[in-house]
PDB file of C-alpha atoms in Angstrom:
ATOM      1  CA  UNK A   1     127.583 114.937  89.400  1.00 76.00           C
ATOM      2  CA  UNK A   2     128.795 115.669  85.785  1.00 86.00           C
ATOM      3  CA  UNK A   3     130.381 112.339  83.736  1.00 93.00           C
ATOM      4  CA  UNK A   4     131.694 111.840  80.489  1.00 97.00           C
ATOM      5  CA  UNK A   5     131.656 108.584  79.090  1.00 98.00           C
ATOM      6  CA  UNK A   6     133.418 107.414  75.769  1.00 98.00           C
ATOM      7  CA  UNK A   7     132.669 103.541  75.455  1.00 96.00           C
ATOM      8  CA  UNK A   8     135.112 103.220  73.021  1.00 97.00           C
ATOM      9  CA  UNK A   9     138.490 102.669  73.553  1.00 97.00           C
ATOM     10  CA  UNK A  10     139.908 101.815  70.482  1.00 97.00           C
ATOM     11  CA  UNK A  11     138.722 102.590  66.823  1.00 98.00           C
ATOM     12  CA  UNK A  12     141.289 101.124  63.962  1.00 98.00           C
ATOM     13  CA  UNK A  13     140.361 102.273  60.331  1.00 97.00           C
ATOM     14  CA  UNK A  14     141.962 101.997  57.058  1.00 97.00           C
ATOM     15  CA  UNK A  15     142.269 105.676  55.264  1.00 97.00           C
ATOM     16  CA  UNK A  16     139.281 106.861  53.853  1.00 97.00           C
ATOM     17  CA  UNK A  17     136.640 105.270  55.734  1.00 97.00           C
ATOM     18  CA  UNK A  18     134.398 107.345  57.535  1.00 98.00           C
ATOM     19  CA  UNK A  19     134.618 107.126  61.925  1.00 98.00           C
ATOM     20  CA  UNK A  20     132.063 108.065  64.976  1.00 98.00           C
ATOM     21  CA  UNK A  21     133.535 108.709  67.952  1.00 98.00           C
ATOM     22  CA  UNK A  22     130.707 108.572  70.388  1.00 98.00           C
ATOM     23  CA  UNK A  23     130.361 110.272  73.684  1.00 98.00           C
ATOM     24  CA  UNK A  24     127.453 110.535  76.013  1.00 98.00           C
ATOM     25  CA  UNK A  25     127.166 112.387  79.075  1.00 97.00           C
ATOM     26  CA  UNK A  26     125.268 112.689  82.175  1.00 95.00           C
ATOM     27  CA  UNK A  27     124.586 116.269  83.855  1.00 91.00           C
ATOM     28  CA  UNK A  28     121.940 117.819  86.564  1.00 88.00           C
ATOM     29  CA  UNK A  29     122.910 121.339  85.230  1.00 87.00           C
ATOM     30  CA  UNK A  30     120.869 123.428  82.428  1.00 87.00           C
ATOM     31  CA  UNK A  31     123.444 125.247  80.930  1.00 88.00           C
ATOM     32  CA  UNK A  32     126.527 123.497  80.229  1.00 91.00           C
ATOM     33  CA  UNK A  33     129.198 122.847  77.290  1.00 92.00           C
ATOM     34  CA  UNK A  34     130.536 119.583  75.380  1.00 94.00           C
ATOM     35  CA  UNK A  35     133.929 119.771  74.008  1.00 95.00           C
ATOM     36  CA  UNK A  36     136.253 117.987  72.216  1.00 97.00           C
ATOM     37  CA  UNK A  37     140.055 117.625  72.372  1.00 97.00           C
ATOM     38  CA  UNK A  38     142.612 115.805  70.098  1.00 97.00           C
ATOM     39  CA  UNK A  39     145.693 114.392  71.367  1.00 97.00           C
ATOM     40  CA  UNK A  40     148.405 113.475  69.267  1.00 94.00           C
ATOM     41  CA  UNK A  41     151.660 111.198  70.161  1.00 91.00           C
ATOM     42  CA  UNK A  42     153.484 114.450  70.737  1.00 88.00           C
ATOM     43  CA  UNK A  43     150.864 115.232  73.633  1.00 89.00           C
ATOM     44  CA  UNK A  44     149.673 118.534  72.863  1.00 91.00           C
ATOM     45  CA  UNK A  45     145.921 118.148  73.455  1.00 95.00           C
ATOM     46  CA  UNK A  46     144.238 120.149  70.683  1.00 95.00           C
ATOM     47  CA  UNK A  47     140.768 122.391  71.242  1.00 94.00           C
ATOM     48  CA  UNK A  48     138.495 121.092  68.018  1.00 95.00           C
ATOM     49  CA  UNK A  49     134.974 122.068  69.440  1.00 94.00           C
ATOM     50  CA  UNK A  50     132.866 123.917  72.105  1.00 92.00           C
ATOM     51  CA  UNK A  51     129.105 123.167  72.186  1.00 92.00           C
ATOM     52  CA  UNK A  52     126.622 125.128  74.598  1.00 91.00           C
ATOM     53  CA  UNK A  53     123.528 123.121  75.644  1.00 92.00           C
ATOM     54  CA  UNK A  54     121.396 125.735  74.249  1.00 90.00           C
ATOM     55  CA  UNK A  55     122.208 125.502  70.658  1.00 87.00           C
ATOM     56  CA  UNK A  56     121.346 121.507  69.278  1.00 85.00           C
ATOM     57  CA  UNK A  57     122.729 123.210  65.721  1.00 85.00           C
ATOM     58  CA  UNK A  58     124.959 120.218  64.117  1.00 86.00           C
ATOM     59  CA  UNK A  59     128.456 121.446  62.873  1.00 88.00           C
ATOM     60  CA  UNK A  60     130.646 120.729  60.377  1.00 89.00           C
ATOM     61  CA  UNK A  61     133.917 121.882  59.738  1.00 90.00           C
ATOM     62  CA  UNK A  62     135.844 120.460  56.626  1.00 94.00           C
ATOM     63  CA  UNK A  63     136.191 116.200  57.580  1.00 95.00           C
ATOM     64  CA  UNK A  64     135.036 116.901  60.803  1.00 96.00           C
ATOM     65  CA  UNK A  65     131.279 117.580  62.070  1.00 95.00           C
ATOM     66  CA  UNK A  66     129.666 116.856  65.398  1.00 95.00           C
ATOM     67  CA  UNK A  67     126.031 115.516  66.599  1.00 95.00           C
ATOM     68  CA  UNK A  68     124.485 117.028  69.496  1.00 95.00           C
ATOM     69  CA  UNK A  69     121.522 114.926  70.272  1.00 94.00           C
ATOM     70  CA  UNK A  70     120.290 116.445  73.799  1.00 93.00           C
ATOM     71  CA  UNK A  71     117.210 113.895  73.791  1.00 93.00           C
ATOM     72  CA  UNK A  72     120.102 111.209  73.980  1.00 95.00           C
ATOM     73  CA  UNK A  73     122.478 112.910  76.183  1.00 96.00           C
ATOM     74  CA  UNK A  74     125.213 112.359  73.277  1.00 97.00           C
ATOM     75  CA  UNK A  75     127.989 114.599  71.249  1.00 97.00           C
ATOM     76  CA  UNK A  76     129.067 112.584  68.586  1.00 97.00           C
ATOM     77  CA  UNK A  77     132.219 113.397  66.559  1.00 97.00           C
ATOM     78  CA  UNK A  78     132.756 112.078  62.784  1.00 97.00           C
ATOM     79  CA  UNK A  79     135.396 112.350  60.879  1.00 97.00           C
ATOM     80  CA  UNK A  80     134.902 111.987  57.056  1.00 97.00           C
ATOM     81  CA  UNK A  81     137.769 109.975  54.737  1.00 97.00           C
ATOM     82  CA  UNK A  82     139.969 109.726  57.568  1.00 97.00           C
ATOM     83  CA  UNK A  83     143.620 110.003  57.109  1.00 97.00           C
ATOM     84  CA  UNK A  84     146.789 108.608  58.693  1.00 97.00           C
ATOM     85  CA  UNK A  85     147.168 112.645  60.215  1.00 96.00           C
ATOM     86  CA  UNK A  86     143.836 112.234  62.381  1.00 97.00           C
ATOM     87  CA  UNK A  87     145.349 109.199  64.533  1.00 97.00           C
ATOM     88  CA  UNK A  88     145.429 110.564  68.219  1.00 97.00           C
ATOM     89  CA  UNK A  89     143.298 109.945  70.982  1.00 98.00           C
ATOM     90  CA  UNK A  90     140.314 112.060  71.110  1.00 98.00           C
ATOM     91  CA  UNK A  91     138.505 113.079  74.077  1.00 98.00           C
ATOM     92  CA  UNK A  92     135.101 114.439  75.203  1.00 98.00           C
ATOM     93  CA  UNK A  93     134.431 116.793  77.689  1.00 95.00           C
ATOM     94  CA  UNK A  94     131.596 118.788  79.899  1.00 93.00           C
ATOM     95  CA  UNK A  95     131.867 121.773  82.174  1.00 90.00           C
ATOM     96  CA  UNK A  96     128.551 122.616  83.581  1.00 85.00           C
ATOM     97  CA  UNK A  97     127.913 126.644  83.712  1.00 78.00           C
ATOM     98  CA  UNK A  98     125.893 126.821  87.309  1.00 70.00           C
ATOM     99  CA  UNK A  99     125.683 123.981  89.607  1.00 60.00           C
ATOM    100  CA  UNK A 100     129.257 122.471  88.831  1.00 57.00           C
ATOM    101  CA  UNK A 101     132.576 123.324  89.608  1.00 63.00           C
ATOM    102  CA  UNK A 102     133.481 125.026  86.483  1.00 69.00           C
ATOM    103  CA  UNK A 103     136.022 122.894  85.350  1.00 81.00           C
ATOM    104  CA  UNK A 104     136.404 120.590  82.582  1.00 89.00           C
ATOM    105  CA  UNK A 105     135.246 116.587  83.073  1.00 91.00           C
ATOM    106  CA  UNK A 106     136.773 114.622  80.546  1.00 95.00           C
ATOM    107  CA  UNK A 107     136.107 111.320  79.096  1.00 97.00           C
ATOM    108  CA  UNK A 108     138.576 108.309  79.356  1.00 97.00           C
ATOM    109  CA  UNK A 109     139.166 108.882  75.710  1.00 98.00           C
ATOM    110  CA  UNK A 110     138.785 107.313  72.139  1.00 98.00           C
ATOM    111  CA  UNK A 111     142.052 105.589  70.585  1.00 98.00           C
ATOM    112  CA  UNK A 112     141.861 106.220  66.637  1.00 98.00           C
ATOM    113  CA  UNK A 113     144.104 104.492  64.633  1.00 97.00           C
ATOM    114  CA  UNK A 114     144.431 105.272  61.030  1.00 97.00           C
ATOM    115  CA  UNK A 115     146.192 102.709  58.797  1.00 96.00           C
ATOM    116  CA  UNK A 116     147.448 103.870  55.350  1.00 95.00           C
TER     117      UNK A 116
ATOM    118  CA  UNK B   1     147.440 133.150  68.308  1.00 61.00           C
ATOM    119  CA  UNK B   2     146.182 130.356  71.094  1.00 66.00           C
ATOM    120  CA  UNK B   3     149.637 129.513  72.632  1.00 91.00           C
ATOM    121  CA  UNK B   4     150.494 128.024  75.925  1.00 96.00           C
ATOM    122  CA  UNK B   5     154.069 127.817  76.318  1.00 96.00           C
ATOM    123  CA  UNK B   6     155.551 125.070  78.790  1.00 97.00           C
ATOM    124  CA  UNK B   7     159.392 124.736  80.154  1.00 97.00           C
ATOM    125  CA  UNK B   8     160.843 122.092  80.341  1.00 97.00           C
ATOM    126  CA  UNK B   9     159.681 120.149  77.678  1.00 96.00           C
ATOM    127  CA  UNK B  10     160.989 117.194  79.721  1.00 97.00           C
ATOM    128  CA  UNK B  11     162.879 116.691  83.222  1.00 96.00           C
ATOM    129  CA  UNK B  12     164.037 114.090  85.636  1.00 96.00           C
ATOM    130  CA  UNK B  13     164.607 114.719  88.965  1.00 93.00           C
ATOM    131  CA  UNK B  14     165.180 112.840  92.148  1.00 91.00           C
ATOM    132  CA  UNK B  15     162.630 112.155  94.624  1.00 90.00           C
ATOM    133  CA  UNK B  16     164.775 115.086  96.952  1.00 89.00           C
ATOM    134  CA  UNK B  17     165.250 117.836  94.506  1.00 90.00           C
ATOM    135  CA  UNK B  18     163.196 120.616  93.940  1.00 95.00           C
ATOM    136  CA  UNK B  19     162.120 121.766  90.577  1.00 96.00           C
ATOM    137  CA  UNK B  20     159.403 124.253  88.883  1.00 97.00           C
ATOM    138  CA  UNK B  21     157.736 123.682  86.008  1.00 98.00           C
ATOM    139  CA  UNK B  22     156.465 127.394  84.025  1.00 98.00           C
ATOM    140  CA  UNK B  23     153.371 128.102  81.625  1.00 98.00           C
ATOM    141  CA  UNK B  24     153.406 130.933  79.862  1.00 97.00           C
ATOM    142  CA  UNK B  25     150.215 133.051  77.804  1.00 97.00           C
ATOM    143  CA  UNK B  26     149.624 135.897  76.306  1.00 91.00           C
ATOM    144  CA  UNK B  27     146.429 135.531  75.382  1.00 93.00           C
ATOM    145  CA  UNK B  28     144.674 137.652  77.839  1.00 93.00           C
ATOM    146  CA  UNK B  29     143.110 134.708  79.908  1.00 93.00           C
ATOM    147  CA  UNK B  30     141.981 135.070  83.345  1.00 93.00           C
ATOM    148  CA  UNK B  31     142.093 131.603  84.152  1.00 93.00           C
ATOM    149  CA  UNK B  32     144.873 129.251  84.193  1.00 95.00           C
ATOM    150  CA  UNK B  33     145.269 125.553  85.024  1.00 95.00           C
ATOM    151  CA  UNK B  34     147.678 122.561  85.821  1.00 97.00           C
ATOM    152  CA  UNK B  35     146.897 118.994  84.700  1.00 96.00           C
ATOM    153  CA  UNK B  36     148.412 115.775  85.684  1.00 97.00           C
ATOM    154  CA  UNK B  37     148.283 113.153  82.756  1.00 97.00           C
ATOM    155  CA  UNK B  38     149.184 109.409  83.292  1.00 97.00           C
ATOM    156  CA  UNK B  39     149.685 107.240  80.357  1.00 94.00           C
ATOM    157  CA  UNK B  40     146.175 105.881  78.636  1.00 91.00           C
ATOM    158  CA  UNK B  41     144.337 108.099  81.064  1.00 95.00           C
ATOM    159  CA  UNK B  42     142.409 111.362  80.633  1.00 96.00           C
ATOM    160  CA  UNK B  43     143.823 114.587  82.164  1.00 96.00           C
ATOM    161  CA  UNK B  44     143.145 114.781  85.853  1.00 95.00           C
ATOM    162  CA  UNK B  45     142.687 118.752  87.137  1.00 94.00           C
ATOM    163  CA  UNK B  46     145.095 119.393  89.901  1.00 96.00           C
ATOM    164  CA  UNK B  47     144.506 123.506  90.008  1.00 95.00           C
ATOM    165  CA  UNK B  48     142.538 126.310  88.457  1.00 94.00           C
ATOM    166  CA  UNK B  49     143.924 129.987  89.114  1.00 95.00           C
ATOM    167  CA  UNK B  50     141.101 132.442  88.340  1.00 92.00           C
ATOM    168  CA  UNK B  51     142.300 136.082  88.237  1.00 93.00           C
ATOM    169  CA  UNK B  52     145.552 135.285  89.639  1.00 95.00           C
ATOM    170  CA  UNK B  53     143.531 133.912  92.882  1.00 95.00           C
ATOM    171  CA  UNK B  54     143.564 129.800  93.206  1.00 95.00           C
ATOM    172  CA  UNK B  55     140.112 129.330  92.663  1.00 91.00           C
ATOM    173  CA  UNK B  56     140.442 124.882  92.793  1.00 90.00           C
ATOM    174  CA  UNK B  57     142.556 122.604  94.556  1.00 93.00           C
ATOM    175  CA  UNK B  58     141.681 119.243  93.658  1.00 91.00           C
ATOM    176  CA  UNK B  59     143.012 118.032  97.086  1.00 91.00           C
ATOM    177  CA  UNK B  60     146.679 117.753  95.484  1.00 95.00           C
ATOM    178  CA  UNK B  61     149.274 116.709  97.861  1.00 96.00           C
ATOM    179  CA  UNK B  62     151.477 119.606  99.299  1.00 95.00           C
ATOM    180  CA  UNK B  63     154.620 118.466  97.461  1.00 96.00           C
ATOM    181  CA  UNK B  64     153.017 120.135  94.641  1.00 97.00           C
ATOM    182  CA  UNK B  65     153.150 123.905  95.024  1.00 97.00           C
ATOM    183  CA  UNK B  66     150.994 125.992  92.298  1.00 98.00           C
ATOM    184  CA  UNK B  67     152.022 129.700  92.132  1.00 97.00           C
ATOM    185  CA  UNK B  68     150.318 132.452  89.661  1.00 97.00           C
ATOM    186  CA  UNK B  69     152.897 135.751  89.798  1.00 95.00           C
ATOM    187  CA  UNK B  70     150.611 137.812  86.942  1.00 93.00           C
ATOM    188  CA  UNK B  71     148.138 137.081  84.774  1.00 90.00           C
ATOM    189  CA  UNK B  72     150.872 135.440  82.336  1.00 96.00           C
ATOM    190  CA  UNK B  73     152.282 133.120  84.132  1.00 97.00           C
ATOM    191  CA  UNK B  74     151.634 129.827  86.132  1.00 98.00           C
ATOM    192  CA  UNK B  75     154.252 127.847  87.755  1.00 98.00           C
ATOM    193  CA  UNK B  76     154.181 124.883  89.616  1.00 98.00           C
ATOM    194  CA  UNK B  77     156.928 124.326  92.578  1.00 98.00           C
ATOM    195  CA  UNK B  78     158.095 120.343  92.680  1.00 97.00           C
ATOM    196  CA  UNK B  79     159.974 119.255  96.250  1.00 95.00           C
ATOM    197  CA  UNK B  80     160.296 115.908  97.712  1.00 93.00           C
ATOM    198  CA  UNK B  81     158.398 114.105  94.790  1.00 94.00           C
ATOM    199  CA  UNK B  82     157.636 110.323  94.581  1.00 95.00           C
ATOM    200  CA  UNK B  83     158.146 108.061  91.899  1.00 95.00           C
ATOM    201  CA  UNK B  84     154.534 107.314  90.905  1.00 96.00           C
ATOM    202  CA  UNK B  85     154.356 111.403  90.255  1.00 97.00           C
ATOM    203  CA  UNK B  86     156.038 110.812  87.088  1.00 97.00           C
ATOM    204  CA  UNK B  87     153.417 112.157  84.510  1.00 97.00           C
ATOM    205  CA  UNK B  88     152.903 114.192  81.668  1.00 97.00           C
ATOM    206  CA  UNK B  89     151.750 117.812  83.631  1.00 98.00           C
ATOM    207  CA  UNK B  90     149.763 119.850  80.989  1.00 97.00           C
ATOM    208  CA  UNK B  91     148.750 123.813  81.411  1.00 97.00           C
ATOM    209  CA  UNK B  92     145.611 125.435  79.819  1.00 95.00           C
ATOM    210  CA  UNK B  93     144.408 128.662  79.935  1.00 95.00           C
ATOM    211  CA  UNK B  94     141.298 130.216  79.090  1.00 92.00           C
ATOM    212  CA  UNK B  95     139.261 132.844  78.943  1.00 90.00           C
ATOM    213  CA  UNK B  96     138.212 132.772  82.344  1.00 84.00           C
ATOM    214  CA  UNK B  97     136.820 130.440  84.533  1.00 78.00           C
ATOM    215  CA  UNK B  98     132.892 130.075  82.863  1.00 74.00           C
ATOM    216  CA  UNK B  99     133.056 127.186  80.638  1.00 62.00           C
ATOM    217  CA  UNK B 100     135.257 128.675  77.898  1.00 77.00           C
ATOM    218  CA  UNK B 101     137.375 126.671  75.604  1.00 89.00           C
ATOM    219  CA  UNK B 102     140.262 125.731  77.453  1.00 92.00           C
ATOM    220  CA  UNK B 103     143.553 126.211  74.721  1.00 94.00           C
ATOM    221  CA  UNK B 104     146.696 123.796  76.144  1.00 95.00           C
ATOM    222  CA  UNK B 105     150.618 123.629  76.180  1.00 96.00           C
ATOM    223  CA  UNK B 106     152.712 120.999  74.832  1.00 94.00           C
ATOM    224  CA  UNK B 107     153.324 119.699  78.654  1.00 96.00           C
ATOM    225  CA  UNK B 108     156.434 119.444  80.736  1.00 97.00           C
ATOM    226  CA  UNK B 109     157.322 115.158  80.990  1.00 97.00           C
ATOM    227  CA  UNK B 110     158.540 114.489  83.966  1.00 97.00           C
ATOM    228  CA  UNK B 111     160.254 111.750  85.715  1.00 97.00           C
ATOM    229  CA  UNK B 112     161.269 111.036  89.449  1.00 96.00           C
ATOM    230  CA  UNK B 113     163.969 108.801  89.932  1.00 93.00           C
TER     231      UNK B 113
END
């Protein structure tokens, strides 16, 4: 069975430091995909990334870049000089291609709080 | 443009009305979906529609009623709801049903009284 586990509850950082959000996740599938999600107070849960299992390639995209590590089961997310605008609760999630039920699992979620 | 539209933005209703929630996209995607959200919790699936067809049912309790009319548009049918049903309910859409990004609405809070 596919599970998504973010062992941190709640990160609190001042602006400008540097976070890891970590997630790690178990699967019995070959091909599947890692995603994260933002959620902000106002609920909206934002699409940041889609990873497929084939492609380890590390991204970055302006503050943010991701770790794909499939040797550790792990998709970790890091934000760079954080800023009060990046406080939400970020989740992880995995949808396997073949053997699962083609649906996203998510993690229990990552708190961030940013202070100014 | 990755919109998901969602009306109500918020409603309260008694545990004997009925009510419908709508999600709107126009973004071409095959397969739409309806997520319960309790506070401090992850979003728990309640239904997938793939192709207009229900394609999951995570064993959701028949006072919620899912309904896909056309490819656009996903409603969900409220009657006879209990208090502890009170939730944000979130709709996503995406491309179809194999593991594509899924792109959310701003969710419909609801409240039984």
């Amino acid at each position: 069975a596919q599970k998504v586990t973010q062992a941190q509850t709640e990160i609190s950082v001042v602006e400008k430091e540097d976070v890891t959000l970590d997630c790690v996740y178990e699967t019995r599938d070959t091909t599947y995909y890692l995603f994260w999600y933002k959620q902000p107070p106002s609920g909206e849960l934002v699409f940041l990334i889609r990873r497929n299992s084939f492609d380890e390639q590390n991204e970055i995209s302006g503050r943010y870049s991701w770790n794909f590590q499939k040797s550790t089961s792990s998709f970790n997310f890091t934000i760079t000089a954080s800023q009060v605008v990046d406080s939400a609760v970020y989740f992880c999630a995995l949808s396997e291609r073949d053997t699962g039920r083609r649906a996203l699992t998510f993690g229990s979620g990552t708190r961030l709080q940013v202070q100014p | 443009d990755t919109e998901v539209t969602q009306t109500p933005k918020h409603l309260v209703m008694g545990m004997t009305n009925k009510k419908s929630l709508k999600c709107e996209q126009h973004m071409g995607h095959r397969a739409m979906y309806w997520y319960k959200q309790k506070a401090k919790k992850p979003p728990e699936l309640m239904f997938v529609y793939s192709y207009e067809k229900l394609s999951i049912n995570e064993s959701v309790p028949s006072r919620f009623s899912p309904e896909c009319p056309n490819s656009s548009l996903l409603n969900l049918h409220l009657h006879a709801l209990q208090p502890e049903d009170s939730a944000l309910y979130l709709c996503a859409s995406s491309q179809d049903q194999r593991a594509y990004e899924q792109y959310f609405g701003p969710g419909t809070r609801l409240t039984v009284t």
